[in-house]
Amino acid sequence: MIRSNAGRCPVSAQCGILGVAKSACYWMLERPEAERADPYEKDVGRVWRDSGKVYGARRIRHALGHEGATLSRRRVNRIMKGNGMAGSYSKAAYRPRPARPNDDPAPDILAREFNGYAPRTHLASGPAYVRVGGSWAYVCLPGGLADRQIAGHSVGVRHDADLVCFCSIGS
């Protein structure tokens, strides 16, 4: 503080206001404060290396707690950051899920052959969501597999099977 205000106010006046001896002030200005090394720095590094450079601050703190050292997670984190240490993240992996009983695949009646049908004999459809005013409306536009043209339409406020079943097919 005294150093930052030295251009505006004399050092002797600042020392008098703060009640500090001028000699102590000049002694501190000549010798910048040395950084203090944390006594647990080596322990944190040792635990991190022993873990195969995997452990993060929480696990290191837990491991050092078993050894009898009491450190906060933030202190361990500060030591790790200062020394370029970081915990490793697990890679996202595929996790098999049990199949649900209602998720049986639909039978492939058309055998994936979409060519050679007469128009409007084989249709495929899916609902679309349209915002109307403050609510949603559902639109069903069935298309012919033979000619890839829209064969009809249906609009409703509920998303159910009736939307597809009662679709008006034009001629």
PDB file of C-alpha atoms in Angstrom:
ATOM      1  CA  MET A   1       0.000   0.000   0.000  1.00  0.00           C
ATOM      2  CA  ILE A   2       2.800   2.401   0.878  1.00  0.00           C
ATOM      3  CA  ARG A   3       4.626   1.569  -2.350  1.00  0.00           C
ATOM      4  CA  SER A   4       1.527   2.184  -4.492  1.00  0.00           C
ATOM      5  CA  ASN A   5       0.903   5.611  -2.870  1.00  0.00           C
ATOM      6  CA  ALA A   6       4.561   6.718  -2.797  1.00  0.00           C
ATOM      7  CA  GLY A   7       4.041   9.101  -5.749  1.00  0.00           C
ATOM      8  CA  ARG A   8       1.120  10.902  -4.115  1.00  0.00           C
ATOM      9  CA  CYS A   9       2.200  11.109  -0.501  1.00  0.00           C
ATOM     10  CA  PRO A  10       5.663  10.977   1.142  1.00  0.00           C
ATOM     11  CA  VAL A  11       6.651   7.651   2.703  1.00  0.00           C
ATOM     12  CA  SER A  12       7.395   9.296   6.063  1.00  0.00           C
ATOM     13  CA  ALA A  13       3.874  10.779   6.224  1.00  0.00           C
ATOM     14  CA  GLN A  14       2.283   7.418   5.351  1.00  0.00           C
ATOM     15  CA  CYS A  15       4.373   5.652   8.007  1.00  0.00           C
ATOM     16  CA  GLY A  16       3.275   8.229  10.577  1.00  0.00           C
ATOM     17  CA  ILE A  17      -0.411   7.741   9.714  1.00  0.00           C
ATOM     18  CA  LEU A  18      -0.131   3.940   9.825  1.00  0.00           C
ATOM     19  CA  GLY A  19       2.059   3.892  12.932  1.00  0.00           C
ATOM     20  CA  VAL A  20       4.902   2.011  11.257  1.00  0.00           C
ATOM     21  CA  ALA A  21       8.611   2.806  11.664  1.00  0.00           C
ATOM     22  CA  LYS A  22      10.215   4.210   8.495  1.00  0.00           C
ATOM     23  CA  SER A  23      13.153   1.811   8.796  1.00  0.00           C
ATOM     24  CA  ALA A  24      10.805  -1.191   8.844  1.00  0.00           C
ATOM     25  CA  CYS A  25       8.983   0.176   5.809  1.00  0.00           C
ATOM     26  CA  TYR A  26      12.181   0.645   3.795  1.00  0.00           C
ATOM     27  CA  TRP A  27      13.443  -2.778   4.896  1.00  0.00           C
ATOM     28  CA  MET A  28      10.229  -4.411   3.564  1.00  0.00           C
ATOM     29  CA  LEU A  29      10.395  -2.420   0.314  1.00  0.00           C
ATOM     30  CA  GLU A  30      13.941  -3.661  -0.372  1.00  0.00           C
ATOM     31  CA  ARG A  31      13.144  -7.318   0.289  1.00  0.00           C
ATOM     32  CA  PRO A  32      10.077  -8.631  -1.546  1.00  0.00           C
ATOM     33  CA  GLU A  33       8.117 -11.280   0.277  1.00  0.00           C
ATOM     34  CA  ALA A  34       9.337 -14.754  -0.630  1.00  0.00           C
ATOM     35  CA  GLU A  35       6.787 -17.376  -1.548  1.00  0.00           C
ATOM     36  CA  ARG A  36       6.269 -19.877   1.191  1.00  0.00           C
ATOM     37  CA  ALA A  37       6.371 -23.511   0.175  1.00  0.00           C
ATOM     38  CA  ASP A  38       3.505 -25.640   1.435  1.00  0.00           C
ATOM     39  CA  PRO A  39       4.821 -28.418   3.692  1.00  0.00           C
ATOM     40  CA  TYR A  40       2.346 -30.897   2.155  1.00  0.00           C
ATOM     41  CA  GLU A  41       3.436 -30.242  -1.439  1.00  0.00           C
ATOM     42  CA  LYS A  42       5.653 -33.327  -1.580  1.00  0.00           C
ATOM     43  CA  ASP A  43       2.982 -35.533   0.010  1.00  0.00           C
ATOM     44  CA  VAL A  44       0.360 -34.434  -2.512  1.00  0.00           C
ATOM     45  CA  GLY A  45       2.782 -35.091  -5.384  1.00  0.00           C
ATOM     46  CA  ARG A  46       3.705 -38.505  -3.970  1.00  0.00           C
ATOM     47  CA  VAL A  47       0.083 -39.649  -3.623  1.00  0.00           C
ATOM     48  CA  TRP A  48      -0.718 -38.347  -7.116  1.00  0.00           C
ATOM     49  CA  ARG A  49       2.248 -40.194  -8.674  1.00  0.00           C
ATOM     50  CA  ASP A  50       1.487 -43.393  -6.709  1.00  0.00           C
ATOM     51  CA  SER A  51      -2.041 -43.361  -8.114  1.00  0.00           C
ATOM     52  CA  GLY A  52      -0.669 -43.360 -11.654  1.00  0.00           C
ATOM     53  CA  LYS A  53      -1.483 -39.645 -12.079  1.00  0.00           C
ATOM     54  CA  VAL A  54      -5.177 -40.481 -11.799  1.00  0.00           C
ATOM     55  CA  TYR A  55      -6.335 -39.118  -8.429  1.00  0.00           C
ATOM     56  CA  GLY A  56      -7.983 -35.720  -8.144  1.00  0.00           C
ATOM     57  CA  ALA A  57      -8.079 -33.372  -5.159  1.00  0.00           C
ATOM     58  CA  ARG A  58     -10.848 -35.259  -3.337  1.00  0.00           C
ATOM     59  CA  ARG A  59      -9.141 -38.646  -3.505  1.00  0.00           C
ATOM     60  CA  ILE A  60      -5.743 -37.196  -2.596  1.00  0.00           C
ATOM     61  CA  ARG A  61      -7.278 -35.465   0.419  1.00  0.00           C
ATOM     62  CA  HIS A  62      -8.912 -38.734   1.457  1.00  0.00           C
ATOM     63  CA  ALA A  63      -5.648 -40.685   1.054  1.00  0.00           C
ATOM     64  CA  LEU A  64      -3.673 -38.118   3.056  1.00  0.00           C
ATOM     65  CA  GLY A  65      -6.381 -38.196   5.719  1.00  0.00           C
ATOM     66  CA  HIS A  66      -5.670 -41.907   6.208  1.00  0.00           C
ATOM     67  CA  GLU A  67      -2.002 -41.004   6.712  1.00  0.00           C
ATOM     68  CA  GLY A  68      -2.937 -38.498   9.422  1.00  0.00           C
ATOM     69  CA  ALA A  69      -2.585 -35.248   7.465  1.00  0.00           C
ATOM     70  CA  THR A  70      -5.459 -32.771   7.682  1.00  0.00           C
ATOM     71  CA  LEU A  71      -5.867 -30.708   4.520  1.00  0.00           C
ATOM     72  CA  SER A  72      -8.831 -29.068   2.879  1.00  0.00           C
ATOM     73  CA  ARG A  73      -9.862 -30.015  -0.633  1.00  0.00           C
ATOM     74  CA  ARG A  74      -9.207 -26.457  -1.795  1.00  0.00           C
ATOM     75  CA  ARG A  75      -5.696 -26.507  -0.380  1.00  0.00           C
ATOM     76  CA  VAL A  76      -4.966 -29.791  -2.170  1.00  0.00           C
ATOM     77  CA  ASN A  77      -6.471 -28.324  -5.335  1.00  0.00           C
ATOM     78  CA  ARG A  78      -4.268 -25.218  -5.049  1.00  0.00           C
ATOM     79  CA  ILE A  79      -1.136 -27.357  -4.587  1.00  0.00           C
ATOM     80  CA  MET A  80      -2.066 -29.530  -7.561  1.00  0.00           C
ATOM     81  CA  LYS A  81      -2.768 -26.535  -9.788  1.00  0.00           C
ATOM     82  CA  GLY A  82       0.483 -24.844  -8.810  1.00  0.00           C
ATOM     83  CA  ASN A  83       2.504 -27.943  -9.711  1.00  0.00           C
ATOM     84  CA  GLY A  84       0.681 -28.785 -12.935  1.00  0.00           C
ATOM     85  CA  MET A  85      -1.087 -31.871 -11.568  1.00  0.00           C
ATOM     86  CA  ALA A  86      -4.606 -32.853 -12.574  1.00  0.00           C
ATOM     87  CA  GLY A  87      -6.794 -35.883 -12.049  1.00  0.00           C
ATOM     88  CA  SER A  88      -7.846 -37.954 -15.040  1.00  0.00           C
ATOM     89  CA  TYR A  89     -11.409 -38.358 -16.216  1.00  0.00           C
ATOM     90  CA  SER A  90     -12.969 -41.686 -17.088  1.00  0.00           C
ATOM     91  CA  LYS A  91     -13.854 -42.127 -20.720  1.00  0.00           C
ATOM     92  CA  ALA A  92     -17.553 -42.499 -21.468  1.00  0.00           C
ATOM     93  CA  ALA A  93     -18.254 -46.132 -22.286  1.00  0.00           C
ATOM     94  CA  TYR A  94     -21.169 -48.099 -23.670  1.00  0.00           C
ATOM     95  CA  ARG A  95     -23.363 -49.527 -20.957  1.00  0.00           C
ATOM     96  CA  PRO A  96     -25.748 -52.260 -22.010  1.00  0.00           C
ATOM     97  CA  ARG A  97     -29.293 -51.693 -20.850  1.00  0.00           C
ATOM     98  CA  PRO A  98     -31.876 -54.424 -20.376  1.00  0.00           C
ATOM     99  CA  ALA A  99     -34.429 -54.541 -23.197  1.00  0.00           C
ATOM    100  CA  ARG A 100     -37.897 -53.345 -22.299  1.00  0.00           C
ATOM    101  CA  PRO A 101     -40.710 -55.835 -22.951  1.00  0.00           C
ATOM    102  CA  ASN A 102     -42.732 -53.295 -24.976  1.00  0.00           C
ATOM    103  CA  ASP A 103     -39.865 -52.501 -27.343  1.00  0.00           C
ATOM    104  CA  ASP A 104     -40.357 -55.491 -29.645  1.00  0.00           C
ATOM    105  CA  PRO A 105     -39.412 -54.574 -33.204  1.00  0.00           C
ATOM    106  CA  ALA A 106     -42.295 -54.257 -35.653  1.00  0.00           C
ATOM    107  CA  PRO A 107     -42.472 -56.941 -38.344  1.00  0.00           C
ATOM    108  CA  ASP A 108     -41.017 -55.956 -41.715  1.00  0.00           C
ATOM    109  CA  ILE A 109     -44.072 -56.658 -43.881  1.00  0.00           C
ATOM    110  CA  LEU A 110     -42.745 -54.816 -46.950  1.00  0.00           C
ATOM    111  CA  ALA A 111     -39.335 -56.508 -46.759  1.00  0.00           C
ATOM    112  CA  ARG A 112     -37.794 -53.091 -47.481  1.00  0.00           C
ATOM    113  CA  GLU A 113     -38.922 -53.186 -51.108  1.00  0.00           C
ATOM    114  CA  PHE A 114     -40.407 -49.778 -51.838  1.00  0.00           C
ATOM    115  CA  ASN A 115     -40.514 -49.941 -55.632  1.00  0.00           C
ATOM    116  CA  GLY A 116     -43.121 -51.430 -57.940  1.00  0.00           C
ATOM    117  CA  TYR A 117     -46.286 -50.678 -55.939  1.00  0.00           C
ATOM    118  CA  ALA A 118     -49.362 -49.000 -57.337  1.00  0.00           C
ATOM    119  CA  PRO A 119     -49.916 -45.438 -56.084  1.00  0.00           C
ATOM    120  CA  ARG A 120     -51.692 -45.086 -52.706  1.00  0.00           C
ATOM    121  CA  THR A 121     -51.510 -48.782 -51.854  1.00  0.00           C
ATOM    122  CA  HIS A 122     -48.548 -48.619 -49.460  1.00  0.00           C
ATOM    123  CA  LEU A 123     -48.314 -45.501 -47.311  1.00  0.00           C
ATOM    124  CA  ALA A 124     -45.874 -44.337 -44.646  1.00  0.00           C
ATOM    125  CA  SER A 125     -46.491 -41.526 -42.207  1.00  0.00           C
ATOM    126  CA  GLY A 126     -45.310 -39.782 -39.091  1.00  0.00           C
ATOM    127  CA  PRO A 127     -46.775 -36.940 -37.031  1.00  0.00           C
ATOM    128  CA  ALA A 128     -45.365 -33.419 -37.129  1.00  0.00           C
ATOM    129  CA  TYR A 129     -45.744 -30.822 -34.368  1.00  0.00           C
ATOM    130  CA  VAL A 130     -47.026 -27.369 -35.276  1.00  0.00           C
ATOM    131  CA  ARG A 131     -47.366 -24.445 -32.876  1.00  0.00           C
ATOM    132  CA  VAL A 132     -50.830 -22.898 -33.258  1.00  0.00           C
ATOM    133  CA  GLY A 133     -51.540 -19.910 -31.039  1.00  0.00           C
ATOM    134  CA  GLY A 134     -50.536 -20.935 -27.532  1.00  0.00           C
ATOM    135  CA  SER A 135     -50.818 -24.708 -27.969  1.00  0.00           C
ATOM    136  CA  TRP A 136     -49.537 -27.541 -30.145  1.00  0.00           C
ATOM    137  CA  ALA A 137     -51.350 -29.180 -33.035  1.00  0.00           C
ATOM    138  CA  TYR A 138     -50.321 -32.474 -34.553  1.00  0.00           C
ATOM    139  CA  VAL A 139     -50.327 -32.968 -38.314  1.00  0.00           C
ATOM    140  CA  CYS A 140     -50.141 -36.320 -40.080  1.00  0.00           C
ATOM    141  CA  LEU A 141     -49.184 -36.324 -43.773  1.00  0.00           C
ATOM    142  CA  PRO A 142     -49.052 -39.886 -45.188  1.00  0.00           C
ATOM    143  CA  GLY A 143     -46.903 -40.346 -48.264  1.00  0.00           C
ATOM    144  CA  GLY A 144     -47.040 -43.042 -50.915  1.00  0.00           C
ATOM    145  CA  LEU A 145     -44.035 -45.330 -51.139  1.00  0.00           C
ATOM    146  CA  ALA A 146     -44.459 -45.745 -54.904  1.00  0.00           C
ATOM    147  CA  ASP A 147     -44.587 -42.110 -56.014  1.00  0.00           C
ATOM    148  CA  ARG A 148     -43.288 -40.291 -52.886  1.00  0.00           C
ATOM    149  CA  GLN A 149     -46.221 -37.862 -52.905  1.00  0.00           C
ATOM    150  CA  ILE A 150     -48.444 -36.732 -50.035  1.00  0.00           C
ATOM    151  CA  ALA A 151     -51.569 -38.880 -50.114  1.00  0.00           C
ATOM    152  CA  GLY A 152     -53.717 -37.169 -47.470  1.00  0.00           C
ATOM    153  CA  HIS A 153     -53.765 -35.254 -44.223  1.00  0.00           C
ATOM    154  CA  SER A 154     -55.022 -35.279 -40.662  1.00  0.00           C
ATOM    155  CA  VAL A 155     -54.886 -32.626 -37.926  1.00  0.00           C
ATOM    156  CA  GLY A 156     -55.584 -33.082 -34.223  1.00  0.00           C
ATOM    157  CA  VAL A 157     -54.861 -31.725 -30.774  1.00  0.00           C
ATOM    158  CA  ARG A 158     -53.876 -35.135 -29.371  1.00  0.00           C
ATOM    159  CA  HIS A 159     -50.922 -37.246 -30.410  1.00  0.00           C
ATOM    160  CA  ASP A 160     -52.493 -40.699 -30.646  1.00  0.00           C
ATOM    161  CA  ALA A 161     -53.214 -43.533 -33.085  1.00  0.00           C
ATOM    162  CA  ASP A 162     -56.491 -41.931 -34.202  1.00  0.00           C
ATOM    163  CA  LEU A 163     -54.467 -39.189 -35.863  1.00  0.00           C
ATOM    164  CA  VAL A 164     -53.015 -41.738 -38.287  1.00  0.00           C
ATOM    165  CA  CYS A 165     -56.007 -44.101 -38.523  1.00  0.00           C
ATOM    166  CA  PHE A 166     -58.561 -41.464 -39.510  1.00  0.00           C
ATOM    167  CA  CYS A 167     -56.374 -39.651 -41.989  1.00  0.00           C
ATOM    168  CA  SER A 168     -58.428 -38.548 -45.005  1.00  0.00           C
ATOM    169  CA  ILE A 169     -56.894 -40.027 -48.119  1.00  0.00           C
ATOM    170  CA  GLY A 170     -57.543 -37.992 -51.243  1.00  0.00           C
ATOM    171  CA  SER A 171     -58.105 -39.548 -54.658  1.00  0.00           C
TER     172      SER A 171
END
